[in-house]
């Protein structure tokens, strides 16, 4: 009776993640005399129970070695899968191929530890009818050629809107005409970057709206990418990129991203004037800079530029600075009397009591709502 109730209630449960199953097996088995064979058998029976009883599961995090798609009831359990998180290093090829035959309506596909062009992954992508979000995280130690995977993604160019890669492809077929969000992260060898540069020469992302980049991509290559868009980028985040020829990237943003609203990047204050002058829709900027003690006025320079050139739309400012004067800070806030700030934050700053008093005054006057210089007015 108890077992029957348990089976029936299982059908109302969310499909369990690997950590939950692990905790169950540890509770049932003697932790001090842990037998991997018994653990695997118990784990398999628990998964079989859920697969046989759960209908139309929407999300699956498949990071274990159990062949879930081969269990009885899998076709009913996973046929309406909406999001799939998968580690191909854990899942055997037969199970991976079978899931491509069962689920055809994925909206989101996230692949961990992708180390090679697996035909089963290609089949999985090809079988989808409405794939919109794809994230691929490569195994940095085992990265190989991803030509067939790139071609499979290109075949879904009509549906894919969001793409996250921490692998670089030199396949020109990856151009995705309807892509709106592109994320590139990771640290790459010179050979990988050269291959990517060749790819950029034929790249076109005409509908791109958001660009997120973390890692060792050269600013020249990012500038090339931006110039290949149709001016629709509204969000751009650059972190840890190679800062050689940063001016080229600044000019690419200023001349090709007139609609940009949110910008996070590392730059020198003197490069900011062009951005603020050309990008009149900016709402938020998060600016980092490698300040040194040899440049004590850089904080003042930055505040003066923001005071003189900020568009009316700019309400959220986050900067890094080492030193700035109370006089310049006061002038900065005065410039926003007709266009109040939502927040003004400074990273890595030496806060002076006099500066805190100035910020508190402008918060009380409604010129700025929030600031980490004076979080409690």
Short mmCIF file of C-alpha atoms in Angstrom, two decimals, residues 51-52 54-57 68-81 98-99 101-103:
data_model
loop_
_atom_site.label_atom_id
_atom_site.label_comp_id
_atom_site.label_asym_id
_atom_site.label_seq_id
_atom_site.Cartn_x
_atom_site.Cartn_y
_atom_site.Cartn_z
CA UNK A 51 10.59 7.86 -15.90
CA UNK A 52 7.68 5.40 -15.85
CA UNK A 54 6.22 11.22 -14.85
CA UNK A 55 4.46 12.49 -17.95
CA UNK A 56 5.49 15.45 -20.09
CA UNK A 57 8.54 16.50 -18.08
CA UNK A 68 17.29 7.68 -18.96
CA UNK A 69 16.02 7.74 -22.54
CA UNK A 70 16.25 3.92 -22.74
CA UNK A 71 14.09 3.25 -19.67
CA UNK A 72 10.45 2.11 -20.09
CA UNK A 73 8.13 5.11 -20.43
CA UNK A 74 10.85 7.47 -21.68
CA UNK A 75 8.96 8.42 -24.84
CA UNK A 76 6.00 9.65 -22.76
CA UNK A 77 8.14 11.17 -20.03
CA UNK A 78 10.41 13.27 -22.26
CA UNK A 79 8.35 13.92 -25.41
CA UNK A 80 7.44 17.46 -24.30
CA UNK A 81 10.86 18.37 -22.93
CA UNK A 98 17.56 7.98 -28.40
CA UNK A 99 16.75 11.32 -26.72
CA UNK A 101 14.32 10.70 -31.41
CA UNK A 102 12.06 11.37 -28.41
CA UNK A 103 12.23 15.12 -27.80
#
